[in-house]
mmCIF file of C-alpha atoms and ligand atoms in Angstrom:
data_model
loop_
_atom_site.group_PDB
_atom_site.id
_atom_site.type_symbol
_atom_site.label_atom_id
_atom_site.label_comp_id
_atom_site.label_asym_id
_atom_site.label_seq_id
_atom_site.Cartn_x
_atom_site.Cartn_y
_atom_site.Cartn_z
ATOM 1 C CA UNK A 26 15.600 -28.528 -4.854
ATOM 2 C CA UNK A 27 11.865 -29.722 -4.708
ATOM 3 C CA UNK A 28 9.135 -29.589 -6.542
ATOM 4 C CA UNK A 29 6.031 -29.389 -5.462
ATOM 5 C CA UNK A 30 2.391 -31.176 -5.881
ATOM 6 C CA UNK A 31 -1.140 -30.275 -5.279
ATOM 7 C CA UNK A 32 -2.512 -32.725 -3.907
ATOM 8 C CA UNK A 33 -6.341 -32.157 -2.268
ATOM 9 C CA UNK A 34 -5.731 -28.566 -1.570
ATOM 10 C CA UNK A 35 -1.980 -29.869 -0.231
ATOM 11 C CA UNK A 36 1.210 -28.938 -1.072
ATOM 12 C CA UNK A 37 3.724 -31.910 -0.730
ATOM 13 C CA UNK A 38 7.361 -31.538 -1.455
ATOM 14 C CA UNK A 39 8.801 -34.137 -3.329
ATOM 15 C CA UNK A 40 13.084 -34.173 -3.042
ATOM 16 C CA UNK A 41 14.102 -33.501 -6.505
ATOM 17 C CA UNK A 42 18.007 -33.785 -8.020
ATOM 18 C CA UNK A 43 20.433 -30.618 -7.334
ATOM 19 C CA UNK A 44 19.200 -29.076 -10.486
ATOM 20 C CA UNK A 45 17.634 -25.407 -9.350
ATOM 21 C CA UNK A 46 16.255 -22.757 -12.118
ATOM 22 C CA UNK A 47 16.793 -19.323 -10.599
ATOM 23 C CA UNK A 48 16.173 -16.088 -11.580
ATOM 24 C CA UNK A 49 19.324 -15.943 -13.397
ATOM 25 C CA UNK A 50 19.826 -19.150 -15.224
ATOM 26 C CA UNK A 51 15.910 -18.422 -16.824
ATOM 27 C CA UNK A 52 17.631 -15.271 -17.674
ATOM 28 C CA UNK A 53 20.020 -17.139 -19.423
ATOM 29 C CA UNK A 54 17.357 -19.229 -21.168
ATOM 30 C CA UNK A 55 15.741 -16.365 -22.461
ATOM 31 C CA UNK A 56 18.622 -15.202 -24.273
ATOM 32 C CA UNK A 57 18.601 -19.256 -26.139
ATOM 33 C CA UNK A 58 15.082 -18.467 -26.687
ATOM 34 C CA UNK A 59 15.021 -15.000 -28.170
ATOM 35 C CA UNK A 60 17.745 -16.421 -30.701
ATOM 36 C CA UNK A 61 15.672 -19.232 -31.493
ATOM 37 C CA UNK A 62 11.889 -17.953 -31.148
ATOM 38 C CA UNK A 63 10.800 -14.821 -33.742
ATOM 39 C CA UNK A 64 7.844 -13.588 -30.845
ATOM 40 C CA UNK A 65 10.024 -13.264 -28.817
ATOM 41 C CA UNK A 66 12.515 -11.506 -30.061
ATOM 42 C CA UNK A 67 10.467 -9.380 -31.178
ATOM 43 C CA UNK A 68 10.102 -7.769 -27.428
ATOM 44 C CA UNK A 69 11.917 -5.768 -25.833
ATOM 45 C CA UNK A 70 14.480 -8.413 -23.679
ATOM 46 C CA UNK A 71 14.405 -6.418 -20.511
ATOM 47 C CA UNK A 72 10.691 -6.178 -20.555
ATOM 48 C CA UNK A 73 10.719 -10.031 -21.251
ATOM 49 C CA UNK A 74 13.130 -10.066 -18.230
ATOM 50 C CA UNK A 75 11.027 -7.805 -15.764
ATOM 51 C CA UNK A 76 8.191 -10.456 -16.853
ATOM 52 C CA UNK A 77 10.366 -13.187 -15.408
ATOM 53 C CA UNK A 78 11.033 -11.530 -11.992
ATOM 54 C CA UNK A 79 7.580 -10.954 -11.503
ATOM 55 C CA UNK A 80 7.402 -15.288 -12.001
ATOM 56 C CA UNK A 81 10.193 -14.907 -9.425
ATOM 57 C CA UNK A 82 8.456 -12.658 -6.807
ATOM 58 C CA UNK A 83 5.671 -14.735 -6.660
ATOM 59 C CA UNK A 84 6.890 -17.824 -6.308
ATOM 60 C CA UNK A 85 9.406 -16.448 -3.691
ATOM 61 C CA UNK A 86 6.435 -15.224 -2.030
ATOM 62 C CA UNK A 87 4.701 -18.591 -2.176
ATOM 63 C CA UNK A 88 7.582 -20.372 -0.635
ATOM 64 C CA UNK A 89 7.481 -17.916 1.720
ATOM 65 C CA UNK A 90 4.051 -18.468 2.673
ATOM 66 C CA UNK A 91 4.579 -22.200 2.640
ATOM 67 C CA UNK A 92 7.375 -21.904 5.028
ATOM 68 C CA UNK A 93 4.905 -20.547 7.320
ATOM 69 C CA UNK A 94 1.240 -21.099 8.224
ATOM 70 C CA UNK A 95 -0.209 -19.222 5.882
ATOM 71 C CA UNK A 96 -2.495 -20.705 3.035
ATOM 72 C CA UNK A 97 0.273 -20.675 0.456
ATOM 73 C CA UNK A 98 -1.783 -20.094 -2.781
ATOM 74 C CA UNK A 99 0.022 -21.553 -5.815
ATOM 75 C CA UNK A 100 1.059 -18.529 -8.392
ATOM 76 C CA UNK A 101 -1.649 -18.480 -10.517
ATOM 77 C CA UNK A 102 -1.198 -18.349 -14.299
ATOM 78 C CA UNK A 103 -2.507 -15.051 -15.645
ATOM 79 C CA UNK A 104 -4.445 -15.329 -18.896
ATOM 80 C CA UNK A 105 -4.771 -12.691 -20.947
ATOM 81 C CA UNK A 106 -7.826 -11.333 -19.778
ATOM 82 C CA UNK A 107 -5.608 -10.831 -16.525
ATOM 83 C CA UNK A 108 -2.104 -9.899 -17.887
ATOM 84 C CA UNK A 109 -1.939 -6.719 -16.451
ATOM 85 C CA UNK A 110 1.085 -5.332 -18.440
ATOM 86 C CA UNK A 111 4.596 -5.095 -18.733
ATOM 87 C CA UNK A 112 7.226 -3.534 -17.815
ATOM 88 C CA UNK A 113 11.051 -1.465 -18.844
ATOM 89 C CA UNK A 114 14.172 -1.388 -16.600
ATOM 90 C CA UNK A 115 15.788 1.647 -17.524
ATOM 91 C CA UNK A 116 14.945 4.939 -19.406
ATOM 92 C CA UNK A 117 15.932 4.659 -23.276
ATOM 93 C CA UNK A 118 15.960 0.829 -23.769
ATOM 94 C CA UNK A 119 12.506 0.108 -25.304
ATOM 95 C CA UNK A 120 10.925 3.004 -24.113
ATOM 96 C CA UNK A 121 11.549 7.321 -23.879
ATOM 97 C CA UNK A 122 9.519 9.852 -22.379
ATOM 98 C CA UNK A 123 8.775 13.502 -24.039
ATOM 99 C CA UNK A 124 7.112 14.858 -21.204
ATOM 100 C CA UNK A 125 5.259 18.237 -22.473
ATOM 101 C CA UNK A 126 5.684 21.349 -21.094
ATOM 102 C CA UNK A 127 5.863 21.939 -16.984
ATOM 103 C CA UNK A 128 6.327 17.854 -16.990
ATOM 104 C CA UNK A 129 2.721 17.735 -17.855
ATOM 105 C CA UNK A 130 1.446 15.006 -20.759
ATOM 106 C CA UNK A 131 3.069 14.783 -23.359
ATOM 107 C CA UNK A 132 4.415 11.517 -25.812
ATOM 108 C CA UNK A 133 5.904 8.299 -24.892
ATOM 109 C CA UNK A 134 7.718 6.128 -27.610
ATOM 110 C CA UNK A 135 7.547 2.483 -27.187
ATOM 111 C CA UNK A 136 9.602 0.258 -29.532
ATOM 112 C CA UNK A 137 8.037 -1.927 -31.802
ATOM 113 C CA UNK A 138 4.666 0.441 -31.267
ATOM 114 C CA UNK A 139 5.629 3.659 -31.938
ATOM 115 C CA UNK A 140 4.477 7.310 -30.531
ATOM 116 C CA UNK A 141 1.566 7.226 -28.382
ATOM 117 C CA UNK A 142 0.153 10.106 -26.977
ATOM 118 C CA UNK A 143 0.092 10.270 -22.920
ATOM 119 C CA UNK A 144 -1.819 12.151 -20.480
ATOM 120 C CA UNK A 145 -0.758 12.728 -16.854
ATOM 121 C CA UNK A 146 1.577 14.980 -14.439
ATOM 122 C CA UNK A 147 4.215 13.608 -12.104
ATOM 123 C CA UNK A 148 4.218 15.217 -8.975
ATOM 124 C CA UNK A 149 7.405 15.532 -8.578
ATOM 125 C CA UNK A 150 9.972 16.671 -11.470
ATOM 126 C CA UNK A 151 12.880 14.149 -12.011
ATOM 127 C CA UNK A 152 14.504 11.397 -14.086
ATOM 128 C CA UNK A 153 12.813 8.951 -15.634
ATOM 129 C CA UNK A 154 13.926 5.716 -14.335
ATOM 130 C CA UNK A 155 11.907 2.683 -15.086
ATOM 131 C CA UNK A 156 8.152 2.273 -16.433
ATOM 132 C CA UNK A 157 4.933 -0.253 -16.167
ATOM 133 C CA UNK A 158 2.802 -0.541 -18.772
ATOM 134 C CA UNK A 159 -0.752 -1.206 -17.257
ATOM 135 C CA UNK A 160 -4.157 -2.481 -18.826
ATOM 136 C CA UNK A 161 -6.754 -1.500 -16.375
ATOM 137 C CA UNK A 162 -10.276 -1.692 -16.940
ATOM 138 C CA UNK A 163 -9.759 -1.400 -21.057
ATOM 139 C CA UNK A 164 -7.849 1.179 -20.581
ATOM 140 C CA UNK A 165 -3.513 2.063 -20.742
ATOM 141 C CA UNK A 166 -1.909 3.297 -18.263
ATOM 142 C CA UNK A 167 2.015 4.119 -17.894
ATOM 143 C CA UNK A 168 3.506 4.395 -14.209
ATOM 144 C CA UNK A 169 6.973 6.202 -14.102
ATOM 145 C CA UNK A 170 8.988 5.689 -11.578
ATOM 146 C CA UNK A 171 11.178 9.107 -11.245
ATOM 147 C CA UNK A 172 14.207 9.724 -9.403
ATOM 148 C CA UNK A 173 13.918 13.347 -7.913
ATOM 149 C CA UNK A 174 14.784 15.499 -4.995
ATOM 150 C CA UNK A 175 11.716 16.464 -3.851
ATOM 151 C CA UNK A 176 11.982 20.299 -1.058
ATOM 152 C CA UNK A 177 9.674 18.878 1.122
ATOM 153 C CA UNK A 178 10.278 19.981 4.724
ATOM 154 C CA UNK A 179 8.747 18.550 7.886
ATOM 155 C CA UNK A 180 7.500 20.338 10.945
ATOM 156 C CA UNK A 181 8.509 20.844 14.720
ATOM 157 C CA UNK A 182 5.659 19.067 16.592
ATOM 158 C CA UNK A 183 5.273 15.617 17.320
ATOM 159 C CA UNK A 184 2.403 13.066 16.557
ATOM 160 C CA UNK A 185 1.475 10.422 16.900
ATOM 161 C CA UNK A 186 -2.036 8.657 15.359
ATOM 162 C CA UNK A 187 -4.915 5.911 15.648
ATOM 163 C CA UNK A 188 -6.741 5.011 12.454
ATOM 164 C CA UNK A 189 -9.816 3.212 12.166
ATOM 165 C CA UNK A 190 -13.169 2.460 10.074
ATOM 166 C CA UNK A 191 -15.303 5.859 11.354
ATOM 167 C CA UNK A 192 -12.339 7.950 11.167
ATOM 168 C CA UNK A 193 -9.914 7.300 9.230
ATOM 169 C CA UNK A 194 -7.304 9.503 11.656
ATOM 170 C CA UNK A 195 -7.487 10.493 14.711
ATOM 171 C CA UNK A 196 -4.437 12.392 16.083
ATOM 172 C CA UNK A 197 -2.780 14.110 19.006
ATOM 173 C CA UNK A 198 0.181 16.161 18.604
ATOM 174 C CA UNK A 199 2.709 17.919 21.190
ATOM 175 C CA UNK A 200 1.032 20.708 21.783
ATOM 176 C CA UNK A 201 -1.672 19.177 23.294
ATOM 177 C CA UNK A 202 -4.300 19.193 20.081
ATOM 178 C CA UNK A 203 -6.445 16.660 18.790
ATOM 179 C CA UNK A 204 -7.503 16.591 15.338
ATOM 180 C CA UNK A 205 -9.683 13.899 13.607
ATOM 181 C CA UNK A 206 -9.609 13.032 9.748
ATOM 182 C CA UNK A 207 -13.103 11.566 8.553
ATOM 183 C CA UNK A 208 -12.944 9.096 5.853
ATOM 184 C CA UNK A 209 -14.139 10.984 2.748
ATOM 185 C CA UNK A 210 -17.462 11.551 2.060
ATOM 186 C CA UNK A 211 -16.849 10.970 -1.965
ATOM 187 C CA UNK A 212 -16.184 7.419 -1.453
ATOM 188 C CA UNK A 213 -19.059 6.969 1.025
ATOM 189 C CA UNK A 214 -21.311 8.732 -2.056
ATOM 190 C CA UNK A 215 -20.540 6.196 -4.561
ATOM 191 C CA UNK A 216 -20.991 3.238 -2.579
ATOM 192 C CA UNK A 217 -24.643 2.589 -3.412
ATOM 193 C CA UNK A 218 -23.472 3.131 -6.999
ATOM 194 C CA UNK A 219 -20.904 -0.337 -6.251
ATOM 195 C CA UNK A 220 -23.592 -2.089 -4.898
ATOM 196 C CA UNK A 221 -25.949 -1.697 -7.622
ATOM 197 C CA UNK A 222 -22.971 -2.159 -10.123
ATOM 198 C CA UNK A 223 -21.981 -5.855 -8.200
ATOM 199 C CA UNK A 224 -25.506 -7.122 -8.010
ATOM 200 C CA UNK A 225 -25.857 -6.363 -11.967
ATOM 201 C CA UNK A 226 -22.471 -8.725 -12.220
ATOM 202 C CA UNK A 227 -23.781 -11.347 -10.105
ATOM 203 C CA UNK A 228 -27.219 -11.662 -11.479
ATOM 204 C CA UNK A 229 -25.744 -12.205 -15.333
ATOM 205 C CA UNK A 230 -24.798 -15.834 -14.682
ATOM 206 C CA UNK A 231 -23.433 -16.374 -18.392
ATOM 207 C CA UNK A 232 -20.031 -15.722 -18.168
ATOM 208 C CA UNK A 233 -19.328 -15.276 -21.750
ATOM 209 C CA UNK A 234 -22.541 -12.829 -22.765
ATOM 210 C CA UNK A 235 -21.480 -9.105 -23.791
ATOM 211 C CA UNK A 236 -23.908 -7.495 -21.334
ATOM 212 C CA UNK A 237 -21.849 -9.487 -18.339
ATOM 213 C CA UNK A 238 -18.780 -8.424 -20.076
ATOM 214 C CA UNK A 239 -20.277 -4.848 -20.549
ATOM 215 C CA UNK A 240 -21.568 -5.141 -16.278
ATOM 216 C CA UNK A 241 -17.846 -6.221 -15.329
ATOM 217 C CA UNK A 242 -16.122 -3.299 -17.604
ATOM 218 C CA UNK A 243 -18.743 -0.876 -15.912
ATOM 219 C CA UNK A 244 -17.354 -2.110 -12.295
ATOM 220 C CA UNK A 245 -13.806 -2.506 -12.990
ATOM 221 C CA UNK A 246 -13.662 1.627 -14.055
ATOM 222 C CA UNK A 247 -15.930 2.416 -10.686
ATOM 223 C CA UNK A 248 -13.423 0.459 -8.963
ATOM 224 C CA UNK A 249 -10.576 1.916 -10.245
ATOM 225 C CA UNK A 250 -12.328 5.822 -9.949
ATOM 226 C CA UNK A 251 -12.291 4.744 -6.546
ATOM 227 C CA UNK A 252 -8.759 3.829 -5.821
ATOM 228 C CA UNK A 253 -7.819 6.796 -7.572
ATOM 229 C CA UNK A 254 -9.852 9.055 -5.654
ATOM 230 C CA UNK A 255 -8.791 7.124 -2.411
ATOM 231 C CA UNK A 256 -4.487 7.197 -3.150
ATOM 232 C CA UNK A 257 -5.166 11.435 -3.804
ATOM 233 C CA UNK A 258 -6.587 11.402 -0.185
ATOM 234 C CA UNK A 259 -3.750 9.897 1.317
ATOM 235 C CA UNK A 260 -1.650 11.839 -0.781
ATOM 236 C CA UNK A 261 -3.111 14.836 0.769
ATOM 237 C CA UNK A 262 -3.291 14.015 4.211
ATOM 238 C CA UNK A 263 -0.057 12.205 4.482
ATOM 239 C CA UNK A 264 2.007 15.668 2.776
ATOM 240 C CA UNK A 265 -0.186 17.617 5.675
ATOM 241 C CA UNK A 266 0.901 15.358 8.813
ATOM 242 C CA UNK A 267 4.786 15.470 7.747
ATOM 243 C CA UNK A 268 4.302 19.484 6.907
ATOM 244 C CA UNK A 269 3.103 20.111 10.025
ATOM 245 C CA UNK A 270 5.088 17.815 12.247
ATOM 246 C CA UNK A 271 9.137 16.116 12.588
ATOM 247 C CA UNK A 272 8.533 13.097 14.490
ATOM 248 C CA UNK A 273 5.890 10.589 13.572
ATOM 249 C CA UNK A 274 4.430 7.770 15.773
ATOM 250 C CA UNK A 275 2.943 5.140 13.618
ATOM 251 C CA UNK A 276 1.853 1.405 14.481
ATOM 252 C CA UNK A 277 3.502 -1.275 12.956
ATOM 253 C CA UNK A 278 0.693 -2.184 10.437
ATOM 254 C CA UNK A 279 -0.937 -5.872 10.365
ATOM 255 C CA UNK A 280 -3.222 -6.385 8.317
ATOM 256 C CA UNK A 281 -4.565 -9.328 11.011
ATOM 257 C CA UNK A 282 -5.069 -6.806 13.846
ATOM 258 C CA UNK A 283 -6.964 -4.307 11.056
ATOM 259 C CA UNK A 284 -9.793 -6.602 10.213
ATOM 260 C CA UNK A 285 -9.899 -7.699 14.268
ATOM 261 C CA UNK A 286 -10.325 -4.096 15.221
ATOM 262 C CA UNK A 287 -13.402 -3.149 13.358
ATOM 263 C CA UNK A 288 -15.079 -6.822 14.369
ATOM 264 C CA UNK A 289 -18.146 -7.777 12.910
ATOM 265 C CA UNK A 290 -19.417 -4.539 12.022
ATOM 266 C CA UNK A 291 -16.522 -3.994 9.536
ATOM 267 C CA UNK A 292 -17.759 -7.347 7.079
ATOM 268 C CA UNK A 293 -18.991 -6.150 3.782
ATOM 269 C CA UNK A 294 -18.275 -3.026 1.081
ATOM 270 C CA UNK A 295 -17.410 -0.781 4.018
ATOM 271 C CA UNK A 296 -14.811 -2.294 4.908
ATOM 272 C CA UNK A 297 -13.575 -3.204 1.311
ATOM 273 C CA UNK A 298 -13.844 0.555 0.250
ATOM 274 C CA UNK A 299 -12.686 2.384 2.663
ATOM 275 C CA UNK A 300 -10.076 0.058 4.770
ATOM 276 C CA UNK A 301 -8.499 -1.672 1.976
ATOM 277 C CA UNK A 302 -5.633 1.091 1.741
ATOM 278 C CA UNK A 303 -4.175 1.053 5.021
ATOM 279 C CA UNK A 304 -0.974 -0.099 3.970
ATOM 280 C CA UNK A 305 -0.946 2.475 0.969
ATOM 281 C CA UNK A 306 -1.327 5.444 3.332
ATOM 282 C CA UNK A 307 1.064 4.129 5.705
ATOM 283 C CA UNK A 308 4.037 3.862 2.742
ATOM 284 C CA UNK A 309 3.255 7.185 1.308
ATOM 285 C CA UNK A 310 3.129 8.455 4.852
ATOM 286 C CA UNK A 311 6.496 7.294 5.243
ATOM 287 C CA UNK A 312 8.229 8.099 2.465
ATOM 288 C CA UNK A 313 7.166 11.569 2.461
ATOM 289 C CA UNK A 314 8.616 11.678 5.895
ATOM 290 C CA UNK A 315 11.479 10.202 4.523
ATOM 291 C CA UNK A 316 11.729 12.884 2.145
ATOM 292 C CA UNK A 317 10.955 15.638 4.806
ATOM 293 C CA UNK A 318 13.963 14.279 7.239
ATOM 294 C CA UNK A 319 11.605 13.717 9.657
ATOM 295 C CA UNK A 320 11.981 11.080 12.559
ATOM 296 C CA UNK A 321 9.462 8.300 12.280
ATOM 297 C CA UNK A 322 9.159 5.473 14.826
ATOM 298 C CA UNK A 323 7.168 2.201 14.456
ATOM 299 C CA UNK A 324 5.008 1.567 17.298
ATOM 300 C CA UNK A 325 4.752 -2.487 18.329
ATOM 301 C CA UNK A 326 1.310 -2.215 18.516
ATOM 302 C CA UNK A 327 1.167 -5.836 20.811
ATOM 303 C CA UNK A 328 3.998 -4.139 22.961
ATOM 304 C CA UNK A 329 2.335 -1.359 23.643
ATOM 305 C CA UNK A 330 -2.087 -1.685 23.322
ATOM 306 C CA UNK A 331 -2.195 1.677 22.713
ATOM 307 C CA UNK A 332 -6.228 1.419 23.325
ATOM 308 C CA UNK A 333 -5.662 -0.702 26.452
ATOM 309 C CA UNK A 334 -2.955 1.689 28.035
ATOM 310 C CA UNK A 335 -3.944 4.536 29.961
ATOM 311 C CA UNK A 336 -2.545 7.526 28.046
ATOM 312 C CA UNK A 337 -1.656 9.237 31.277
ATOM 313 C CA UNK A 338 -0.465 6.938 34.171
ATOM 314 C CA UNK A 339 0.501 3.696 31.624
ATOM 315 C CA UNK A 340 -1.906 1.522 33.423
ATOM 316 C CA UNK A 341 -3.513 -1.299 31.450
ATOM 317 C CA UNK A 342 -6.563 -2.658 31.619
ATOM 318 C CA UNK A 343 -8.592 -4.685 28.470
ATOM 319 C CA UNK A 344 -11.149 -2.531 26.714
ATOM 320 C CA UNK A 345 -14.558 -3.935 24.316
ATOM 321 C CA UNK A 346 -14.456 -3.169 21.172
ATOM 322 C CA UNK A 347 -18.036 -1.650 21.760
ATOM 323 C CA UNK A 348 -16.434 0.810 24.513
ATOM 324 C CA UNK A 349 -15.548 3.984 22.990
ATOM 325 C CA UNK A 350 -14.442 6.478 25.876
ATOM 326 C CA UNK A 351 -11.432 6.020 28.082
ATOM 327 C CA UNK A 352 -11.845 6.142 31.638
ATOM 328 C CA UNK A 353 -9.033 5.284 33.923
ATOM 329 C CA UNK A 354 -8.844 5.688 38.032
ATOM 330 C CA UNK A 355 -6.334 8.128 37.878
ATOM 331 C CA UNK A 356 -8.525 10.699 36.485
ATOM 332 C CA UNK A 357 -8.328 10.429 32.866
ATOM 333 C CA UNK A 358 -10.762 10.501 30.944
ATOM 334 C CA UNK A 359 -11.179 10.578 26.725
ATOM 335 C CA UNK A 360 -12.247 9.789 23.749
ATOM 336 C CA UNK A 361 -11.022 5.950 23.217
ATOM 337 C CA UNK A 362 -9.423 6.798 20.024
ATOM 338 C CA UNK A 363 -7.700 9.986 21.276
ATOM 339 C CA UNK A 364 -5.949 8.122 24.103
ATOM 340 C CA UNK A 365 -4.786 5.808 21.805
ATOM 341 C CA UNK A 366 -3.129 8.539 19.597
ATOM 342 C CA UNK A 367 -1.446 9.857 22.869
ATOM 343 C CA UNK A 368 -0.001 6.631 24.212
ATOM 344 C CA UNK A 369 1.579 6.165 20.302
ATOM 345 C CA UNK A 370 2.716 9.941 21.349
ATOM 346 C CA UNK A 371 4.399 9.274 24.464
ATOM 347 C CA UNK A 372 6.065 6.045 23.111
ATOM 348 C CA UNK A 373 7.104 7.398 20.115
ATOM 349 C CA UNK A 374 8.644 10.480 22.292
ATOM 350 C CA UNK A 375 10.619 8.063 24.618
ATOM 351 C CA UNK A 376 11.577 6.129 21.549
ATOM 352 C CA UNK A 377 13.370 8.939 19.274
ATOM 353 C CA UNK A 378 16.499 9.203 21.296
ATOM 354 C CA UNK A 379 16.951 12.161 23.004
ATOM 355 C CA UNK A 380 20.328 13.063 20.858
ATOM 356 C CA UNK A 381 18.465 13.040 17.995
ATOM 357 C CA UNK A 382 15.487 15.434 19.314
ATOM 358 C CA UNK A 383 17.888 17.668 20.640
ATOM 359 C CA UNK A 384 19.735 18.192 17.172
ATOM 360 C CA UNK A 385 16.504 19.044 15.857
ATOM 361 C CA UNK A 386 15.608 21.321 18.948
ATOM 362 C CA UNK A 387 18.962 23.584 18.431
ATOM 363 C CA UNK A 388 17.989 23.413 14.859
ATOM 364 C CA UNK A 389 14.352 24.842 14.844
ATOM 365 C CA UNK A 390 12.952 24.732 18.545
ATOM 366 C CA UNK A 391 11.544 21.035 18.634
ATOM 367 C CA UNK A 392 8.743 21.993 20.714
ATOM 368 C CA UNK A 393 8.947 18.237 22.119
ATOM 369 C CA UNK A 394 11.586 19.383 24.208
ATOM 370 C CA UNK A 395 9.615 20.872 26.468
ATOM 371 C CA UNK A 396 6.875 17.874 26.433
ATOM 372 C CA UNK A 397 6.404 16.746 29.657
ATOM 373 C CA UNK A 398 6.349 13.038 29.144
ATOM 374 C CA UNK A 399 4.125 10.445 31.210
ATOM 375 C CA UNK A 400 5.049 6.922 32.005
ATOM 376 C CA UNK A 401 4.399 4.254 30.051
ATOM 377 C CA UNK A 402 5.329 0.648 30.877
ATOM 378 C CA UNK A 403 8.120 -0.453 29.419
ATOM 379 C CA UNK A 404 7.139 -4.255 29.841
HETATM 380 ZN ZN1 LIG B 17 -4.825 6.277 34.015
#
């Protein structure tokens, strides 16, 4: 076991005796403490528990990061300005849910705090499995995680996308269309409104006046409006792309290569408020294909380039970031994001194996079938 020391923005590992605290043996501790320690056993134990795992995660995470060459970033102790909330384990054991009618607000009992009121609508019906408790921008939140069978159902076409800053989607499907999904004008609209919100932070230089308290409330709930408003968009467009299609081409997302792409011209609030969520659409994307039993393949985007590949004879050749149509010898010529969508197309069709497309095929008529499907360098 070692523990570590900062030492001028270092991390040096000292070689400590065999003794290790895991997960389990604080566990353990816990249970000494609670017997011993009024506060605490006052709280639920599983929510006391959850707290500890989330200690666990992040150190986990540091080590991992350590073990690599990424800054590591030493778990940072959350005060209680920044204690975002806690959570339950399993449905009945310091918290139960009386959803109201059609699963839509109702009350939530918490032990030790008694009936609360709740607003809110899951999605989904299902079973109540585990819960957060959130403080967000003053405010209380409760996220539920459900357990439910959801009838979504996938289409017959195959896709395959390119996201970026301008548009947030641009796709190209087996049929031969190409659609593009702009990123939403709402959260264009209030970025003035962030601007003007951040500067009024910045200029209150007393960090313990009300009316810098009062600036940072007023930004935290814009904030938050915002990544509400943002996860409902790629709710929306992510149930669309798996209701219209059954196999899915997606890159493998970095988050490296994302702020590369847009270059310079990406620095700033743009990019914070309208490429932060990458990652977010991609899991819900996912999932819902998941759900749908639709095929999804991972595209290695530094395997394959899909802007530097030529979407219709696979030959590649290096691109500026400033050069926005695709023009290749052979004839091609397109937008640059719209050949990118169609080489993630044609990998992703010579990736699904060809048992699995024709199960689907004798099932509903895979249209891919019939996709004639150009080369693409397999190097
Ligand atoms: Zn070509």
């Amino acid at each position: 076991m070692y523990t570590i020391q900062p030492l001028k923005n270092e991390y040096v590992f000292i070689k400590k005796s065999s003794a290790r605290f895991l997960f389990a043996d604080q566990c353990k501790i816990l249970t000494q403490w609670r017997k011993e320690n009024n506060c605490l056993a006052e709280i639920n134990a599983q929510s006391l528990q959850v707290t500890l795992k989330r200690i666990d995660l992040a150190f986990k995470a540091f080590y991992r990061r350590l073990a690599t060459t990424e800054k590591p970033g030493f778990p940072r102790f959350k005060s209680l300005s920044r204690y975002p909330g806690w959570g339950y384990k399993t449905h009945g054991d310091g918290w139960r849910l009386f959803t109201g009618e059609g699963n839509k607000h109702g009350k939530l009992r918490l032990s030790t705090v008694g009936m609360i009121s709740m607003r809110g609508k899951a999605r989904t019906l299902g079973e109540a499995k585990t819960a957060e408790i959130l403080h967000k921008s003053s405010k209380w939140y409760i996220s539920v995680t459900l357990e439910c069978k959801p009838k979504r159902t996938s289409g017959t076409k195959a896709v395959g996308f390119d996201w970026g800053l301008q548009k947030f989607l641009v796709l190209h499907d087996s049929q031969g269309a190409t659609k593009q999904v702009d990123n939403p004008r709402h959260l264009k609209s209030l970025l003035p409104q962030l601007k003007k919100l951040q500067q009024s932070v910045s200029k209150k230089m007393n960090k313990s006046s009300n009316n810098r308290k009062k600036a940072v409330k007023k930004l935290a709930k814009l904030h938050t409006k915002i990544a509400n408003r943002r996860k409902d968009f790629h709710h929306q467009e992510a149930a669309k792309i798996v209701k219209e299609n059954g196999l899915i081409g997606a890159e493998i997302l970095s988050v490296k290569s994302m702020t590369k792409k847009g270059g310079v011209k990406k620095r700033g609030l743009n990019r914070e408020i309208l490429s932060t969520a990458p990652t977010q659409f991609y899991q819900l994307l996912k999932s819902k294909a998941e759900e749908a039993g639709a095929i999804w393949v991972d595209i290695p985007t530094r395997k394959v380039k899909p802007s530097q590949t030529c979407y219709q004879c696979g030959i590649q050749k290096k691109k500026s970031l400033f050069e926005r149509w695709h023009t290749c010898d052979c004839g091609a010529s397109c937008d640059r994001d719209e050949n990118a969508a169609r080489v993630i197309l044609n990998w992703a069709l010579q990736m699904a194996s060809g048992q699995e497309l024709a199960e689907m095929g004798s099932r509903r008529g895979f249209a891919v079938l019939n996709h004639e499907t150009p080369a693409i360098p397999l190097g």
